Coordinates of C-alpha atoms in Angstrom, one line a residue:
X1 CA -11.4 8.9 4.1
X2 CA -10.8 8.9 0.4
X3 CA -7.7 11.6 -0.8
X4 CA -8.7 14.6 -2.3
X5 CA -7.9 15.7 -5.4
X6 CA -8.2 18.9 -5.7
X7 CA -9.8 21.0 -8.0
X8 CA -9.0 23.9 -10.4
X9 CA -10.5 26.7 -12.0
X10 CA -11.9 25.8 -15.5
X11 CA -11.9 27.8 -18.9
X12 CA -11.3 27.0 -22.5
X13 CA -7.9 26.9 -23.4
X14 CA -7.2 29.9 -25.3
X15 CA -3.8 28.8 -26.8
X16 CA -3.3 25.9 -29.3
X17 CA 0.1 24.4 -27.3
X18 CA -1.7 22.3 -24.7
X19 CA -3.9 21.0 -27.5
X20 CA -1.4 19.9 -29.8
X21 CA 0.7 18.4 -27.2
X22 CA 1.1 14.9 -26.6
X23 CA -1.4 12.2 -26.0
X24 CA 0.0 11.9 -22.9
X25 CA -0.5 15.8 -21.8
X26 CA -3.7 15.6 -23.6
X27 CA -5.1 13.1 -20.9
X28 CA -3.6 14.7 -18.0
X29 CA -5.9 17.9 -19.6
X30 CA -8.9 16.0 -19.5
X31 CA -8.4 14.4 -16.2
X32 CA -7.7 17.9 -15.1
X33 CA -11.5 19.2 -16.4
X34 CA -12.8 16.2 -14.3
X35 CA -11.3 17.5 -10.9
X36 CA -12.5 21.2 -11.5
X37 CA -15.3 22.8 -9.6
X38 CA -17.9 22.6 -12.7
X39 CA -16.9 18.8 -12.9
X40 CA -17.6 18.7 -9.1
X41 CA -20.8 20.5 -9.0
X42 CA -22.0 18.5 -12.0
X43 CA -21.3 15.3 -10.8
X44 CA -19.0 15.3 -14.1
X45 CA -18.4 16.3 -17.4
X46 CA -19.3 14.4 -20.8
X47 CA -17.7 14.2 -24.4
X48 CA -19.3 17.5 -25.8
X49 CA -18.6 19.6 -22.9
X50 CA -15.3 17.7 -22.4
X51 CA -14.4 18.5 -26.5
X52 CA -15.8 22.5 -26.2
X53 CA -13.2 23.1 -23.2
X54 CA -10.5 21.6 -24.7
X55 CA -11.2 22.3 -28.6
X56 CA -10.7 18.9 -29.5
X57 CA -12.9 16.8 -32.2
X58 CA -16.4 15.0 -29.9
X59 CA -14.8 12.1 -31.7
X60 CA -11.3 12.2 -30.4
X61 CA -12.1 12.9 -27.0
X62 CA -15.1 10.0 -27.4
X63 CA -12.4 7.4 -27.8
X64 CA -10.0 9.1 -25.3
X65 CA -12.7 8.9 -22.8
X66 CA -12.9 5.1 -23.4
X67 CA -9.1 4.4 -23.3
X68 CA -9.2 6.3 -19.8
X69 CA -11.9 4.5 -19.0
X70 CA -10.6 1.0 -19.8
X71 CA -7.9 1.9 -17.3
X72 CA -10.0 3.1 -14.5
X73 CA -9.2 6.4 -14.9
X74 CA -12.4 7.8 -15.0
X75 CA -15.8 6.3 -14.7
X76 CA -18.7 6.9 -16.8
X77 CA -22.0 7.4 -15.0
X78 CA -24.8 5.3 -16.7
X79 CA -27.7 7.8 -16.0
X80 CA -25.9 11.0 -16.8
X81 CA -23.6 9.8 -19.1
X82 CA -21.0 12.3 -17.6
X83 CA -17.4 11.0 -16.7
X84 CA -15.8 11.4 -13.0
X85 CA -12.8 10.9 -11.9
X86 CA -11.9 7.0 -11.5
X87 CA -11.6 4.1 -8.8
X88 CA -7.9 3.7 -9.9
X89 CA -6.7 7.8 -9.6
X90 CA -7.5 8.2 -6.4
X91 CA -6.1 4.7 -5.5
X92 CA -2.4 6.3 -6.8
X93 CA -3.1 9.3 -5.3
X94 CA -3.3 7.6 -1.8
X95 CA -0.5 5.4 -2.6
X96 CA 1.7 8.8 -2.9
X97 CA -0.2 10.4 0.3
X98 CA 0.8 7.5 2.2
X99 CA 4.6 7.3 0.5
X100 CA 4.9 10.7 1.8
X101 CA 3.5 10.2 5.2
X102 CA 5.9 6.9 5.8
X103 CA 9.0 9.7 5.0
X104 CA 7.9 12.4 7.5
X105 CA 6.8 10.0 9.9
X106 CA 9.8 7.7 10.4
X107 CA 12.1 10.1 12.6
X108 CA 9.0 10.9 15.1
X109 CA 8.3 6.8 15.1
X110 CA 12.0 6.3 15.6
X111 CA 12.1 9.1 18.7
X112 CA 9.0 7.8 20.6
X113 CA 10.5 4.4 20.2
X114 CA 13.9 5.4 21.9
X115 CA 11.8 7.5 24.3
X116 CA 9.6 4.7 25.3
X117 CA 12.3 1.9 24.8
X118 CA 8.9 0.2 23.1
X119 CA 8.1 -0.9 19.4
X120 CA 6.2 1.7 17.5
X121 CA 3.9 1.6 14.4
X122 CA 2.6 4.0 12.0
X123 CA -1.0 2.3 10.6
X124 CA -3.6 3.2 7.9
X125 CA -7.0 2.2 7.5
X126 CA -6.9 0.3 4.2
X127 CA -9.9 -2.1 3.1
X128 CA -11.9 -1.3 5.9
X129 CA -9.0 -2.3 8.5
X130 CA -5.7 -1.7 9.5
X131 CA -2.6 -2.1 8.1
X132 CA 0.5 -1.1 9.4
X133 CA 3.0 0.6 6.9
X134 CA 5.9 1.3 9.0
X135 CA 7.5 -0.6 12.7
X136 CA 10.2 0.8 14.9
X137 CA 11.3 -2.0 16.7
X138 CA 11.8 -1.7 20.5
X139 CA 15.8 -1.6 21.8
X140 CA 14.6 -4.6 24.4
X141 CA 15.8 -7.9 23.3
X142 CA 12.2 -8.6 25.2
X143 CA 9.8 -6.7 22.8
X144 CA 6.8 -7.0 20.6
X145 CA 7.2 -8.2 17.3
X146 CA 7.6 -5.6 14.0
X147 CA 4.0 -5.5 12.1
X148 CA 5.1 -4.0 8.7
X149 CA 2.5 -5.3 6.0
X150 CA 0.3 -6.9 8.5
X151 CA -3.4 -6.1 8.3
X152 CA -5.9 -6.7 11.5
X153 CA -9.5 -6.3 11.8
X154 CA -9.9 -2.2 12.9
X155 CA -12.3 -3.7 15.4
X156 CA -9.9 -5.7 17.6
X157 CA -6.7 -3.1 18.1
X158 CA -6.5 0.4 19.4
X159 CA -5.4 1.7 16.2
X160 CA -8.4 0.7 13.9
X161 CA -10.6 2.4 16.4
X162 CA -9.0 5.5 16.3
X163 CA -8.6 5.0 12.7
X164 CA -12.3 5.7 12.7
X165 CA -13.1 7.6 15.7
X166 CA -13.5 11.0 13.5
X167 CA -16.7 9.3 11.2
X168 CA -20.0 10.3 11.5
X169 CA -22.8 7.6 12.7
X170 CA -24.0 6.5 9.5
X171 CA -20.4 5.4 8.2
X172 CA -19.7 3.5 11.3
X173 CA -22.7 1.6 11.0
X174 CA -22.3 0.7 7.7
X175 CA -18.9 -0.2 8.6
X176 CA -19.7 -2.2 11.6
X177 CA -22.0 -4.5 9.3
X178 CA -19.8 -4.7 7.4
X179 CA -16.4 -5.1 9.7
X180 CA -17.2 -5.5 13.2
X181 CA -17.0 -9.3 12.6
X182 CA -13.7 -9.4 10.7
X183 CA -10.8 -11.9 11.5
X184 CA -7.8 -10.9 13.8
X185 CA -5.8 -11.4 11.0
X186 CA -7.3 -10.2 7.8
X187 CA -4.2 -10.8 5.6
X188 CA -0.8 -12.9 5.9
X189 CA 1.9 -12.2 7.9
X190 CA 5.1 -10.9 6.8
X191 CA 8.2 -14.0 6.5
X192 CA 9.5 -13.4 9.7
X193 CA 6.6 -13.0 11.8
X194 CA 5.2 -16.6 10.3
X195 CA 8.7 -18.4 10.9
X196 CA 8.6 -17.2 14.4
X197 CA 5.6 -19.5 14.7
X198 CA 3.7 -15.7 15.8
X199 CA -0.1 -16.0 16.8
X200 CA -3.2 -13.7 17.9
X201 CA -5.9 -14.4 19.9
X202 CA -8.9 -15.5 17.4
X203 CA -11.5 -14.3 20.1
X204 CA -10.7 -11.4 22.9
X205 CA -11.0 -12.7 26.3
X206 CA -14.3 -12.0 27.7
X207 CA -12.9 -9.6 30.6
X208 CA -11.2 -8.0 27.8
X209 CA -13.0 -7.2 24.8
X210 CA -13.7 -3.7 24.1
X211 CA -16.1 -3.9 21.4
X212 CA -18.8 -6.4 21.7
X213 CA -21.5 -5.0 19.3
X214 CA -22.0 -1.1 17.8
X215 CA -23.4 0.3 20.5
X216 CA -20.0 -0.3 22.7
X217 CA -17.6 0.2 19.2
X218 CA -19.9 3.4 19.7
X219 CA -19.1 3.8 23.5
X220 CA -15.8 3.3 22.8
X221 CA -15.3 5.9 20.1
X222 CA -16.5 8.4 22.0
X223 CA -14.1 8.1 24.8
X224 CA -11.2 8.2 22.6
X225 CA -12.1 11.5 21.2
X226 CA -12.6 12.8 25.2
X227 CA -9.6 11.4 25.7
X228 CA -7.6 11.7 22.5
X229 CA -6.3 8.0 22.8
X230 CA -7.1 4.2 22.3
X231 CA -5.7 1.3 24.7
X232 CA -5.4 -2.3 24.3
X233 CA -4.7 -4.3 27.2
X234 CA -4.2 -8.4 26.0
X235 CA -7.0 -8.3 23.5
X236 CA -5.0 -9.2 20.6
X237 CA -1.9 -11.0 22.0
X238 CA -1.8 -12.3 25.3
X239 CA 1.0 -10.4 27.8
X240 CA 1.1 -7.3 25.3
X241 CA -0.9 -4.0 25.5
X242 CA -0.8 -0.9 23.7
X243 CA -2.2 2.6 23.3
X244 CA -2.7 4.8 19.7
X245 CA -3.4 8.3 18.8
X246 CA -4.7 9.7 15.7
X247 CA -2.4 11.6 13.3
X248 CA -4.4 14.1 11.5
X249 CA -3.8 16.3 8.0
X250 CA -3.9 19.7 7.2
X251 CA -8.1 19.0 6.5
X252 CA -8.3 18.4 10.4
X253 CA -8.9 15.0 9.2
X254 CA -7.5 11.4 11.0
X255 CA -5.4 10.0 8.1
X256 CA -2.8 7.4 10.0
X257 CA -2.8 6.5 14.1
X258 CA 0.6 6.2 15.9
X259 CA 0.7 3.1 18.5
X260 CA 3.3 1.7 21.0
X261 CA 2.8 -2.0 22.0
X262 CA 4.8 -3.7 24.8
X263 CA 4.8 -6.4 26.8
X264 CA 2.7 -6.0 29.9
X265 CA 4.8 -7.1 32.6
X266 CA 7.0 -3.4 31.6
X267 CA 4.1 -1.2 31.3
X268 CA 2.5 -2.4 34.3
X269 CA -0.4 0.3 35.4
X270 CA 1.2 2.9 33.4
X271 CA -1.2 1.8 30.6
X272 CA -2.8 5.5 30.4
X273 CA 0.3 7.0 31.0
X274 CA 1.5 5.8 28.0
X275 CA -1.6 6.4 25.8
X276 CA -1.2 10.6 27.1
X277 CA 2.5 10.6 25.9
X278 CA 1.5 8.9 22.2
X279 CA -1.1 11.4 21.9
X280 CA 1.0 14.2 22.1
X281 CA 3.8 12.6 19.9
X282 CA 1.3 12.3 17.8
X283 CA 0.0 15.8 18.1
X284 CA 3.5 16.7 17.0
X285 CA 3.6 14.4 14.3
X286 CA 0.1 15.9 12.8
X287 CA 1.6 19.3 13.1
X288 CA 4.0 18.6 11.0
X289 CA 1.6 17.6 8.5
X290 CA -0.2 20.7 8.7
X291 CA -2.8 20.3 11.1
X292 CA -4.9 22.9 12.3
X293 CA -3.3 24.6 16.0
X294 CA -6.8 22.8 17.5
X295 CA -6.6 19.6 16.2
X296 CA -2.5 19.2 16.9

């Protein structure tokens, strides 16, 4: 789910201090027209609408346009020739989402993980899979390893799944085509996960895959919204299972999953047990965030 930036209401400045402020305040202006509701609605603005809102010379705002452009800032659409907001924006503004969800998330990660006595993780879907921003490391000196800066393929783990369990039909079977044969491990492992010689299962066990093909990723996804959790039960790692819930935003939206892994000789049959209690730590968790009552 891309971030939102959100929009504001636009008219023509009717003082001359915002236009004869710095360059720097003059592109935040600019970039501020492109995230308004005419910008929106028009699929963007270009250079002469751009120069009457802000006063500024068609020239001026011509060559700011390309600067801001260069940089990924904004895009320029080739049919309409109207500029949007860029690739590269929206790429910061997750970075701070997800700077700000690592900082309210660590005390709830850090309770469930002395409540469970089991390692914790706090994952985002980035790229199409998962990567984990954030481990709480289990108080066994038995435990499951710490995944911070690991990415997996969404389709193998519990987390990934619910990662995208709120999309409609259409986006999951683009990203199935696109996904659903990815790698276990779809970037490197952090230093001390490698020197510990640490390894995942290339292929899930055959009594123990989830998803085969869409139609049971589909399957799948369904039960975890009827049940508001994921497991995983030596899919990924043999001896270790795990369970996730989705953490959502104040937009009712999933924007991070919650998941405890242990090894399976402590969890024993309690698998679903587990997966009830991490979706309502992470119920708590998306109320925090500002979830709406129905979706906490």
């Amino acid at each position: 789910m891309a971030t939102e930036i959100y929009a504001v209401q636009m008219t023509p400045p009717q003082s001359t201090a915002r236009r004869n402020s710095s360059g720097l305040g003059r592109d935040i202006e600019i970039i501020e027209l492109l995230g308004s509701d005419e910008a929106v609605a028009e699929g963007g603005l270009g250079v002469m609408r751009i120069a009457q809102l802000t006063g500024r010379d068609k020239a001026v705002i011509s060559r700011t346009m390309s600067t801001l452009a260069d940089a990924e800032l904004v895009v320029r659409d080739e049919t309409t020739m109207n500029y949007r907001l860029g690739s590269r924006l929206f790429a910061i503004a997750a970075r701070t989402t997800e700077a700000s969800l690592v900082s309210r998330a660590r005390p709830h990660l850090r309770n469930i993980a002395q409540s469970t006595r089991e390692t914790t993780h706090l994952c985002v879907l980035r790229g199409g899979n998962v990567l984990t921003v954030l481990s709480e490391l289990s108080p066994h000196e038995f435990r499951t390893t710490g995944w911070e800066g690991v990415t997996t393929a969404a389709w193998r783990t519990p987390s990934g799944r619910v990662l995208i369990s709120d999309w409609d039909r259409a986006s999951l079977t683009r990203w199935y085509h696109e996904h659903g044969r990815d790698q276990p491990l779809v970037g490197p492992l952090n230093p001390s996960m490698a020197a510990a010689g640490f390894a995942v299962l290339e292929t899930p066990p055959e009594n123990k895959a989830i998803v085969r093909d869409l139609d049971s990723l589909l399957v799948e996804l369904q039960r975890i919204r009827e049940r508001g959790y994921a497991t995983l039960d030596e899919e990924l790692e043999l001896g270790v299972v795990g369970a996730s819930a989705p953490i959502t935003d104040f937009t009712g939206h999933i924007v991070a999953a919650i998941n405890v892994s242990a090894p399976k000789s402590r969890i024993g049959g309690q698998l679903d047990r587990l997966g009830a209690y991490v979706a309502q730590a992470a119920r708590e968790l998306s109320s925090s965030l500002g979830a709406p009552t129905a979706m906490a």
